[in-house]
CSV table of N, CA and C in Angstrom, one decimal:
chain,number,residue,atom,x,y,z
H,3,MET,N,13.6,0.1,8.1
H,3,MET,CA,15.0,0.4,7.6
H,3,MET,C,15.6,0.3,5.7
H,4,CYS,N,16.0,0.3,5.0
H,4,CYS,CA,16.0,1.1,3.6
H,4,CYS,C,16.7,-0.2,3.4
H,5,ALA,N,16.6,-0.1,2.7
H,5,ALA,CA,17.0,-2.1,2.4
H,5,ALA,C,18.5,-1.7,2.0
H,6,LYS,N,18.6,-0.8,1.7
H,6,LYS,CA,20.5,-0.6,2.0
H,6,LYS,C,21.4,-1.0,2.6
H,7,ARG,N,20.7,-0.6,4.5
H,7,ARG,CA,21.2,-0.8,5.3
H,7,ARG,C,21.3,-2.7,6.1
H,8,ARG,N,21.9,-3.0,6.4
H,8,ARG,CA,22.0,-4.5,6.8
H,8,ARG,C,22.0,-4.3,8.4
H,9,HIS,N,21.0,-6.1,8.9
H,9,HIS,CA,21.1,-6.1,10.0
H,9,HIS,C,22.5,-6.6,11.3
H,10,ASN,N,21.8,-6.5,12.2
H,10,ASN,CA,23.5,-7.0,12.6
H,10,ASN,C,23.3,-7.9,13.6
H,11,TYR,N,22.3,-9.4,13.0
H,11,TYR,CA,22.0,-10.5,13.7
H,11,TYR,C,22.2,-10.7,15.3
H,12,LYS,N,23.5,-10.4,15.5
H,12,LYS,CA,24.0,-10.4,16.8
H,12,LYS,C,23.2,-9.6,17.7
H,13,ASN,N,23.2,-8.0,17.5
H,13,ASN,CA,22.2,-7.4,18.2
H,13,ASN,C,20.7,-7.7,18.1
H,14,LEU,N,20.4,-8.4,17.5
H,14,LEU,CA,19.3,-9.0,17.6
H,14,LEU,C,18.5,-9.5,18.5
H,15,LYS,N,17.3,-9.0,19.9
H,15,LYS,CA,17.2,-9.8,21.0
H,15,LYS,C,16.6,-11.5,19.8
H,16,ILE,N,16.1,-11.5,19.3
H,16,ILE,CA,14.8,-12.4,18.7
H,16,ILE,C,16.2,-13.5,17.9
H,17,TRP,N,17.8,-13.4,17.8
H,17,TRP,CA,18.6,-13.8,18.3
H,17,TRP,C,18.7,-14.3,19.0
H,18,SER,N,19.2,-13.5,19.9
H,18,SER,CA,19.8,-14.1,21.2
H,18,SER,C,18.1,-14.8,21.6
H,19,LEU,N,17.7,-14.5,21.6
H,19,LEU,CA,16.3,-16.0,21.6
H,19,LEU,C,16.1,-17.1,21.6
H,20,GLY,N,16.8,-16.7,19.7
H,20,GLY,CA,16.9,-17.7,19.9
H,20,GLY,C,18.3,-19.3,19.5
H,21,ILE,N,18.6,-18.6,19.9
H,21,ILE,CA,20.0,-18.9,20.5
H,21,ILE,C,19.5,-19.7,21.8
H,22,GLU,N,19.4,-19.0,23.0
H,22,GLU,CA,18.4,-20.2,23.9
H,22,GLU,C,17.4,-20.6,24.0
H,23,ILE,N,16.8,-20.7,23.1
H,23,ILE,CA,16.2,-22.3,22.9
H,23,ILE,C,16.9,-23.7,21.6
H,24,VAL,N,18.1,-23.2,21.1
H,24,VAL,CA,18.8,-24.0,20.9
H,24,VAL,C,19.1,-24.8,22.0
H,25,ASP,N,20.5,-23.9,22.8
H,25,ASP,CA,20.6,-24.1,24.1
H,25,ASP,C,19.7,-24.8,24.7
H,26,ASP,N,18.6,-24.5,25.5
H,26,ASP,CA,17.7,-25.6,26.0
H,26,ASP,C,17.5,-26.7,25.4
H,27,VAL,N,17.3,-27.4,24.6
H,27,VAL,CA,16.6,-28.1,22.9
H,27,VAL,C,18.1,-28.8,23.7
H,28,TYR,N,19.2,-28.2,23.8
H,28,TYR,CA,20.2,-28.9,23.7
H,28,TYR,C,20.3,-29.7,24.6
H,29,LYS,N,19.7,-29.4,26.3
H,29,LYS,CA,20.7,-30.4,27.2
H,29,LYS,C,18.5,-30.7,27.4
H,30,LEU,N,17.9,-30.4,27.1
H,30,LEU,CA,17.2,-31.3,26.8
H,30,LEU,C,17.1,-32.6,26.4
H,31,ILE,N,17.7,-32.9,25.2
H,31,ILE,CA,17.5,-34.8,24.1
H,31,ILE,C,18.5,-34.8,24.9
H,32,ASP,N,20.0,-34.1,25.3
H,32,ASP,CA,20.4,-34.8,26.1
H,32,ASP,C,20.5,-36.7,26.6
H,33,SER,N,19.6,-36.3,27.6
H,33,SER,CA,18.6,-37.9,27.6
H,33,SER,C,17.2,-38.6,27.0
H,34,PHE,N,17.3,-37.6,25.9
H,34,PHE,CA,17.0,-38.8,25.3
H,34,PHE,C,17.0,-40.3,24.9
H,35,PRO,N,16.2,-41.2,24.8
H,35,PRO,CA,16.8,-42.7,24.8
H,35,PRO,C,17.6,-42.6,22.8
H,36,LYS,N,18.7,-43.1,23.5
H,36,LYS,CA,19.0,-43.1,21.8
H,36,LYS,C,19.3,-44.1,20.9
H,37,GLU,N,17.1,-44.5,20.7
H,37,GLU,CA,17.0,-44.8,19.5
H,37,GLU,C,16.7,-43.9,19.1
H,38,GLU,N,16.5,-43.1,20.1
H,38,GLU,CA,16.3,-42.0,19.0
H,38,GLU,C,16.6,-40.6,18.5
H,39,ARG,N,18.3,-41.3,18.4
H,39,ARG,CA,18.9,-40.1,17.8
H,39,ARG,C,19.2,-39.9,16.1
H,40,PHE,N,18.4,-40.3,15.4
H,40,PHE,CA,18.4,-40.8,14.2
H,40,PHE,C,17.0,-40.4,14.1
H,41,GLY,N,16.5,-40.1,14.4
H,41,GLY,CA,14.9,-40.1,14.7
H,41,GLY,C,14.5,-38.1,15.3
H,42,LEU,N,13.7,-38.7,16.5
H,42,LEU,CA,13.1,-37.2,16.6
H,42,LEU,C,13.9,-35.9,17.3
H,43,VAL,N,15.4,-36.8,18.6
H,43,VAL,CA,16.6,-35.9,18.5
H,43,VAL,C,17.4,-35.2,16.8
H,44,SER,N,17.9,-35.8,16.1
H,44,SER,CA,17.7,-35.5,14.7
H,44,SER,C,16.6,-34.0,14.7
H,45,GLN,N,15.7,-34.1,14.2
H,45,GLN,CA,14.9,-33.5,14.0
H,45,GLN,C,14.6,-32.3,14.6
H,46,ILE,N,14.4,-32.4,16.7
H,46,ILE,CA,14.6,-31.2,17.2
H,46,ILE,C,15.9,-30.4,16.6
H,47,SER,N,16.9,-31.3,16.7
H,47,SER,CA,18.4,-30.7,16.7
H,47,SER,C,18.3,-29.5,15.5
H,48,ARG,N,17.4,-29.9,13.9
H,48,ARG,CA,18.4,-29.4,13.1
H,48,ARG,C,16.5,-28.7,13.1
H,49,CYS,N,15.9,-28.6,13.1
H,49,CYS,CA,15.1,-27.3,13.7
H,49,CYS,C,15.3,-26.1,14.4
H,50,SER,N,15.5,-26.2,15.0
H,50,SER,CA,16.2,-25.6,16.4
H,50,SER,C,17.4,-24.9,16.3
H,51,VAL,N,18.5,-25.6,15.5
H,51,VAL,CA,19.0,-24.6,14.9
H,51,VAL,C,19.1,-23.8,13.9
H,52,SER,N,17.9,-24.3,13.0
H,52,SER,CA,17.5,-23.5,12.1
H,52,SER,C,16.5,-21.9,12.9
H,53,ILE,N,16.3,-22.3,13.2
H,53,ILE,CA,15.8,-21.1,14.1
H,53,ILE,C,16.9,-19.3,14.3
H,54,PRO,N,17.6,-19.5,14.3
H,54,PRO,CA,18.8,-18.3,14.8
H,54,PRO,C,19.5,-18.4,14.2
H,55,SER,N,19.7,-19.5,12.6
H,55,SER,CA,20.3,-19.2,11.4
H,55,SER,C,19.4,-19.0,10.6
H,56,ASN,N,18.1,-19.1,10.5
H,56,ASN,CA,17.7,-18.7,9.4
H,56,ASN,C,17.5,-16.5,9.2
H,57,ILE,N,17.3,-16.7,11.1
H,57,ILE,CA,17.5,-15.1,11.8
H,57,ILE,C,19.0,-14.5,11.1
H,58,ALA,N,20.0,-15.5,11.4
H,58,ALA,CA,21.6,-14.8,10.7
H,58,ALA,C,21.4,-14.3,9.9
H,59,GLU,N,20.7,-15.9,8.5
H,59,GLU,CA,21.2,-15.1,6.7
H,59,GLU,C,21.1,-14.9,6.6
H,60,GLY,N,19.2,-14.3,7.2
H,60,GLY,CA,18.5,-13.2,6.1
H,60,GLY,C,19.1,-12.1,6.2
H,61,CYS,N,20.0,-11.5,7.4
H,61,CYS,CA,20.5,-10.6,7.8
H,61,CYS,C,21.2,-10.1,6.8
H,62,SER,N,22.0,-11.1,6.1
H,62,SER,CA,23.2,-10.4,4.8
H,62,SER,C,22.0,-9.9,3.8
H,63,ARG,N,20.5,-9.7,4.1
H,63,ARG,CA,19.4,-9.4,2.6
H,63,ARG,C,18.6,-8.5,3.3
H,64,THR,N,17.8,-8.3,1.5
H,64,THR,CA,17.5,-7.2,1.8
H,64,THR,C,16.5,-7.0,2.7
H,65,ASP,N,15.1,-5.9,2.7
H,65,ASP,CA,14.7,-6.9,4.2
H,65,ASP,C,13.6,-7.6,3.6
H,66,LYS,N,12.7,-7.0,2.3
H,66,LYS,CA,11.7,-8.4,1.2
H,66,LYS,C,12.4,-9.4,2.4
H,67,SER,N,13.5,-10.2,1.6
H,67,SER,CA,14.4,-11.1,1.6
H,67,SER,C,14.5,-11.1,2.7
H,68,PHE,N,14.8,-11.3,3.7
H,68,PHE,CA,14.5,-10.9,5.1
H,68,PHE,C,13.7,-11.7,5.9
H,69,SER,N,12.5,-10.6,5.0
H,69,SER,CA,11.3,-11.3,5.8
H,69,SER,C,10.6,-12.3,5.6
H,70,HIS,N,11.5,-13.3,4.5
H,70,HIS,CA,11.1,-13.9,3.5
H,70,HIS,C,12.2,-15.4,5.2
H,71,PHE,N,13.3,-14.8,5.2
H,71,PHE,CA,13.9,-15.8,6.0
H,71,PHE,C,13.1,-16.1,7.7
H,72,LEU,N,12.8,-14.7,7.7
H,72,LEU,CA,12.2,-14.4,9.4
H,72,LEU,C,10.9,-16.3,9.5
H,73,ASP,N,10.6,-15.9,7.8
H,73,ASP,CA,8.6,-16.6,8.2
H,73,ASP,C,9.3,-17.7,7.9
H,74,ILE,N,10.5,-18.4,7.2
H,74,ILE,CA,11.3,-19.8,7.4
H,74,ILE,C,11.6,-19.9,8.8
H,75,SER,N,12.3,-19.2,9.4
H,75,SER,CA,13.0,-19.1,11.8
H,75,SER,C,11.3,-19.4,12.1
H,76,LEU,N,10.2,-18.3,11.5
H,76,LEU,CA,8.5,-19.0,12.6
H,76,LEU,C,8.7,-20.5,12.0
H,77,GLY,N,8.2,-20.8,10.5
H,77,GLY,CA,8.0,-22.2,10.0
H,77,GLY,C,8.9,-23.1,11.3
H,78,SER,N,10.2,-22.3,11.7
H,78,SER,CA,11.5,-23.8,12.5
H,78,SER,C,10.3,-23.3,13.3
H,79,SER,N,9.9,-22.6,14.5
H,79,SER,CA,9.4,-23.0,15.6
H,79,SER,C,8.2,-23.8,15.9
H,80,PHE,N,7.8,-23.2,15.6
H,80,PHE,CA,6.0,-24.2,15.3
H,80,PHE,C,6.5,-25.3,15.0
H,81,GLU,N,6.7,-26.4,13.9
H,81,GLU,CA,7.7,-27.5,13.9
H,81,GLU,C,8.2,-28.0,15.2
H,82,LEU,N,9.2,-27.4,15.2
H,82,LEU,CA,9.8,-27.5,17.4
H,82,LEU,C,9.0,-27.4,17.6
H,83,GLU,N,7.7,-26.3,18.2
H,83,GLU,CA,6.8,-26.7,19.3
H,83,GLU,C,5.8,-28.3,18.9
H,84,THR,N,5.9,-28.6,17.9
H,84,THR,CA,4.7,-29.5,17.7
H,84,THR,C,6.0,-31.0,18.3
H,85,GLN,N,7.3,-30.8,17.8
H,85,GLN,CA,8.3,-32.4,17.8
H,85,GLN,C,8.6,-32.4,19.4
H,86,LEU,N,8.5,-31.1,20.4
H,86,LEU,CA,8.4,-31.3,21.4
H,86,LEU,C,7.6,-31.4,22.0
H,87,ILE,N,5.6,-31.1,21.5
H,87,ILE,CA,4.7,-32.2,22.0
H,87,ILE,C,4.7,-33.2,22.3
H,88,ILE,N,4.9,-34.3,21.7
H,88,ILE,CA,5.5,-35.2,20.3
H,88,ILE,C,6.5,-36.3,21.7
H,89,ALA,N,7.8,-35.4,22.2
H,89,ALA,CA,8.4,-35.9,22.7
H,89,ALA,C,7.7,-35.8,23.8
H,90,GLN,N,6.9,-35.3,24.2
H,90,GLN,CA,6.1,-34.8,25.5
H,90,GLN,C,5.1,-36.2,26.4
H,91,LYS,N,4.5,-36.0,25.0
H,91,LYS,CA,4.2,-37.8,25.3
H,91,LYS,C,4.6,-38.9,24.6
H,92,ARG,N,6.1,-39.3,24.3
H,92,ARG,CA,6.3,-40.2,24.4
H,92,ARG,C,6.8,-40.3,26.0
H,93,ASN,N,7.7,-39.2,26.3
H,93,ASN,CA,8.0,-38.9,28.4
H,93,ASN,C,8.6,-38.9,28.6
H,94,TYR,N,9.6,-38.4,27.1
H,94,TYR,CA,11.3,-38.6,26.9
H,94,TYR,C,11.3,-36.7,28.4
H,95,ILE,N,10.6,-35.9,27.8
H,95,ILE,CA,10.2,-34.7,28.5
H,95,ILE,C,9.1,-34.6,29.4
H,96,THR,N,9.7,-33.7,30.7
H,96,THR,CA,8.5,-33.3,31.7
H,96,THR,C,7.4,-32.4,31.0
H,97,LYS,N,6.2,-32.9,31.8
H,97,LYS,CA,5.1,-31.8,31.6
H,97,LYS,C,5.5,-30.5,30.7
H,98,GLU,N,6.3,-30.2,32.3
H,98,GLU,CA,7.0,-28.4,33.2
H,98,GLU,C,8.4,-28.7,32.2
H,99,GLN,N,9.2,-29.5,31.6
H,99,GLN,CA,9.7,-28.9,30.2
H,99,GLN,C,9.5,-28.3,28.9
H,100,LEU,N,9.0,-28.7,28.8
H,100,LEU,CA,7.8,-28.2,27.7
H,100,LEU,C,6.8,-27.0,28.0
H,101,ASN,N,6.3,-26.5,29.0
H,101,ASN,CA,5.4,-25.2,29.1
H,101,ASN,C,6.9,-24.6,29.0
H,102,LYS,N,8.4,-24.9,29.4
H,102,LYS,CA,8.5,-23.5,30.2
H,102,LYS,C,9.4,-23.3,28.2
H,103,LEU,N,9.6,-24.6,27.7
H,103,LEU,CA,10.3,-24.6,26.4
H,103,LEU,C,9.0,-23.4,25.4
H,104,GLU,N,8.2,-24.4,25.3
H,104,GLU,CA,7.1,-23.2,24.8
H,104,GLU,C,6.5,-22.5,24.6
H,105,ASP,N,7.0,-21.8,26.5
H,105,ASP,CA,6.2,-20.2,26.6
H,105,ASP,C,7.8,-19.3,26.0
H,106,LYS,N,8.5,-19.9,26.2
H,106,LYS,CA,10.2,-19.6,25.0
H,106,LYS,C,9.7,-19.5,23.9
H,107,ILE,N,9.3,-20.3,22.4
H,107,ILE,CA,8.6,-20.5,22.0
H,107,ILE,C,8.0,-19.2,20.9
H,108,ALA,N,7.0,-19.5,21.8
H,108,ALA,CA,5.4,-18.5,22.0
H,108,ALA,C,6.3,-17.0,22.3
H,109,GLU,N,7.4,-16.7,23.1
H,109,GLU,CA,7.7,-15.5,23.4
H,109,GLU,C,8.9,-14.9,21.7
H,110,PHE,N,9.1,-16.2,21.2
H,110,PHE,CA,10.0,-15.7,20.3
H,110,PHE,C,8.9,-15.6,19.1
H,111,GLN,N,8.5,-16.0,18.6
H,111,GLN,CA,7.0,-16.1,17.9
H,111,GLN,C,6.4,-14.6,18.3
H,112,LYS,N,6.3,-14.0,19.0
H,112,LYS,CA,5.8,-12.6,18.8
H,112,LYS,C,6.8,-11.3,18.9
H,113,MET,N,7.8,-11.9,19.1
H,113,MET,CA,8.1,-10.6,19.4
H,113,MET,C,9.4,-11.0,17.4
H,114,THR,N,9.3,-12.0,17.1
H,114,THR,CA,10.2,-12.4,15.8
H,114,THR,C,8.5,-11.3,14.3
H,115,MET,N,7.3,-11.8,14.7
H,115,MET,CA,6.5,-11.3,14.2
H,115,MET,C,7.0,-9.5,14.5
H,116,GLY,N,6.5,-9.3,15.0
H,116,GLY,CA,6.6,-8.1,15.6
H,116,GLY,C,7.5,-7.0,14.9
H,117,PHE,N,8.6,-8.2,15.2
H,117,PHE,CA,10.0,-7.2,14.4
H,117,PHE,C,9.5,-7.1,13.2
H,118,GLN,N,9.3,-9.0,12.0
H,118,GLN,CA,8.3,-8.1,10.7
H,118,GLN,C,7.7,-7.9,10.6
H,119,ASN,N,6.6,-7.2,11.1
H,119,ASN,CA,5.7,-5.6,10.6
H,119,ASN,C,6.6,-4.6,10.4
H,120,LYS,N,7.2,-4.6,11.2
H,120,LYS,CA,8.0,-3.4,10.9
H,120,LYS,C,9.0,-3.0,10.1
H,121,LEU,N,9.5,-4.4,9.6
H,121,LEU,CA,10.4,-3.9,8.2
H,121,LEU,C,9.7,-3.0,7.0
């Protein structure tokens, strides 16, 4: 896509998948202990929201700049995965819940890297 055209983030499958991940994460963190509200819950919610937010923000930029925002989004997805592993080790989520989200995050990462390579 040429630099003069912009992507519509609402039409991107990676953005939609990012929104799904945020929704799944928020359902999970509702059951976390209250003492984690300003710790792990805050970290998990912020980095999950960062995934689709950076895609949306990047859509307003040139393709070169958009690629940078996709890098940030990818970084947030890896950060989220790490935090979910910590949550599972703390017994805040089950192994099954972790695996389901890890699969969705891995799909997001693969799709985003493929999309980024085509910019």
